[in-house]
Amino acid sequence: MSIKTRFHQLPSLIAAFAIVSIGSAHAAGSGDHHHGAGHGSMHGGEAAMAGPMSFGKPGKLADADRVIEIVMGDNYFEPETLSVSAGETIQFKISNRGTLVHEFNLGTPSYHEAHQGEMMMMQQHGVLMGDHINHEMMNMPMGDDGHVMSHDHPNSVLLEPGKSGDIVWTFTSGGDIEFACNVPGHYAAGMVGTVDVE
Ligand SMILES: [Cu+2]
């Protein structure tokens, strides 16, 4: 791919991020805190999904019933299966102990599939590297309102090696719920787990 071609693709990339920023601003209004550093938004298109989903919604730390710790390695989650109760609010504490960038993302299988394509685009544009995130590019202002690519998503956290983060989620009902890493190749390599709601 020539440099010229890549520049021609930038407007669509920026447009995708603008959509994400709008979704983020909306989602931020429903939460009262942000969780740690290292969150990155790679997710456009289904930005509305950053809010409620079919199986639950962003929770508040003050309402957390339980803490579940998740370790991410190259390329796996430990543990790989979780059980929660309907109505339970979980604080997930996620640590990346691998040597690559990994993501913990709660969603349905089709949600993850959609985001894998977006993560691929981020990788192709040099925002997402194997072992780090291009923060400069992630924080590039997107227009006059000061929106940036980097923001918190209530259902996901993207972490560089050695970093930790957390999300709080309230599970309201069961369904096909997976926690997955949508960094290109990782889901296919088995970096996916399931949540059973009882
Ligand atoms: Cu991964």
PDB file of N, CA and C and ligand atoms in Angstrom, residues 72-73 75-77 100-103 181-183 186-187 191, ligand 1:
ATOM      1  N   MET A  72      -4.946 -11.410  31.572  1.00  0.00           N
ATOM      2  CA  MET A  72      -4.805 -11.598  30.130  1.00  0.00           C
ATOM      3  C   MET A  72      -3.349 -11.943  29.827  1.00  0.00           C
ATOM      4  N   GLY A  73      -3.179 -12.977  29.000  1.00  0.00           N
ATOM      5  CA  GLY A  73      -1.832 -13.357  28.559  1.00  0.00           C
ATOM      6  C   GLY A  73      -1.824 -13.451  27.049  1.00  0.00           C
ATOM      7  N   ASN A  75      -2.097 -15.912  24.055  1.00  0.00           N
ATOM      8  CA  ASN A  75      -3.306 -15.101  23.915  1.00  0.00           C
ATOM      9  C   ASN A  75      -4.434 -15.837  24.623  1.00  0.00           C
ATOM     10  N   TYR A  76      -4.655 -15.516  25.838  1.00  0.00           N
ATOM     11  CA  TYR A  76      -5.679 -16.224  26.610  1.00  0.00           C
ATOM     12  C   TYR A  76      -6.201 -15.342  27.745  1.00  0.00           C
ATOM     13  N   PHE A  77      -7.337 -15.776  28.280  1.00  0.00           N
ATOM     14  CA  PHE A  77      -7.887 -15.176  29.498  1.00  0.00           C
ATOM     15  C   PHE A  77      -7.819 -16.224  30.599  1.00  0.00           C
ATOM     16  N   LEU A 100       1.862  -8.541  24.621  1.00  0.00           N
ATOM     17  CA  LEU A 100       1.145  -7.876  23.540  1.00  0.00           C
ATOM     18  C   LEU A 100       0.012  -7.024  24.102  1.00  0.00           C
ATOM     19  N   VAL A 101      -0.486  -6.110  23.299  1.00  0.00           N
ATOM     20  CA  VAL A 101      -1.673  -5.340  23.670  1.00  0.00           C
ATOM     21  C   VAL A 101      -2.874  -6.289  23.642  1.00  0.00           C
ATOM     22  N   HIS A 102      -3.699  -6.230  24.698  1.00  0.00           N
ATOM     23  CA  HIS A 102      -4.892  -7.070  24.739  1.00  0.00           C
ATOM     24  C   HIS A 102      -6.096  -6.252  25.183  1.00  0.00           C
ATOM     25  N   GLU A 103      -7.242  -6.797  24.842  1.00  0.00           N
ATOM     26  CA  GLU A 103      -8.498  -6.131  25.164  1.00  0.00           C
ATOM     27  C   GLU A 103      -9.399  -7.073  25.953  1.00  0.00           C
ATOM     28  N   CYS A 181     -11.013 -10.637  23.290  1.00  0.00           N
ATOM     29  CA  CYS A 181      -9.993  -9.704  22.838  1.00  0.00           C
ATOM     30  C   CYS A 181     -10.119  -9.620  21.329  1.00  0.00           C
ATOM     31  N   ASN A 182     -10.409  -8.420  20.842  1.00  0.00           N
ATOM     32  CA  ASN A 182     -10.621  -8.241  19.409  1.00  0.00           C
ATOM     33  C   ASN A 182      -9.411  -7.687  18.672  1.00  0.00           C
ATOM     34  N   VAL A 183      -8.247  -7.710  19.340  1.00  0.00           N
ATOM     35  CA  VAL A 183      -7.004  -7.385  18.633  1.00  0.00           C
ATOM     36  C   VAL A 183      -6.867  -8.439  17.530  1.00  0.00           C
ATOM     37  N   HIS A 186      -6.363 -12.481  17.792  1.00  0.00           N
ATOM     38  CA  HIS A 186      -6.397 -13.003  19.156  1.00  0.00           C
ATOM     39  C   HIS A 186      -7.661 -13.814  19.460  1.00  0.00           C
ATOM     40  N   TYR A 187      -8.796 -13.341  18.962  1.00  0.00           N
ATOM     41  CA  TYR A 187     -10.051 -14.075  19.180  1.00  0.00           C
ATOM     42  C   TYR A 187      -9.928 -15.458  18.536  1.00  0.00           C
ATOM     43  N   MET A 191      -8.688 -16.293  22.374  1.00  0.00           N
ATOM     44  CA  MET A 191      -8.781 -15.292  23.431  1.00  0.00           C
ATOM     45  C   MET A 191     -10.234 -14.837  23.577  1.00  0.00           C
TER      46      MET A 191
HETATM   47 CU    CU B   1      -5.391 -10.180  22.847  1.00  0.00          CU
END
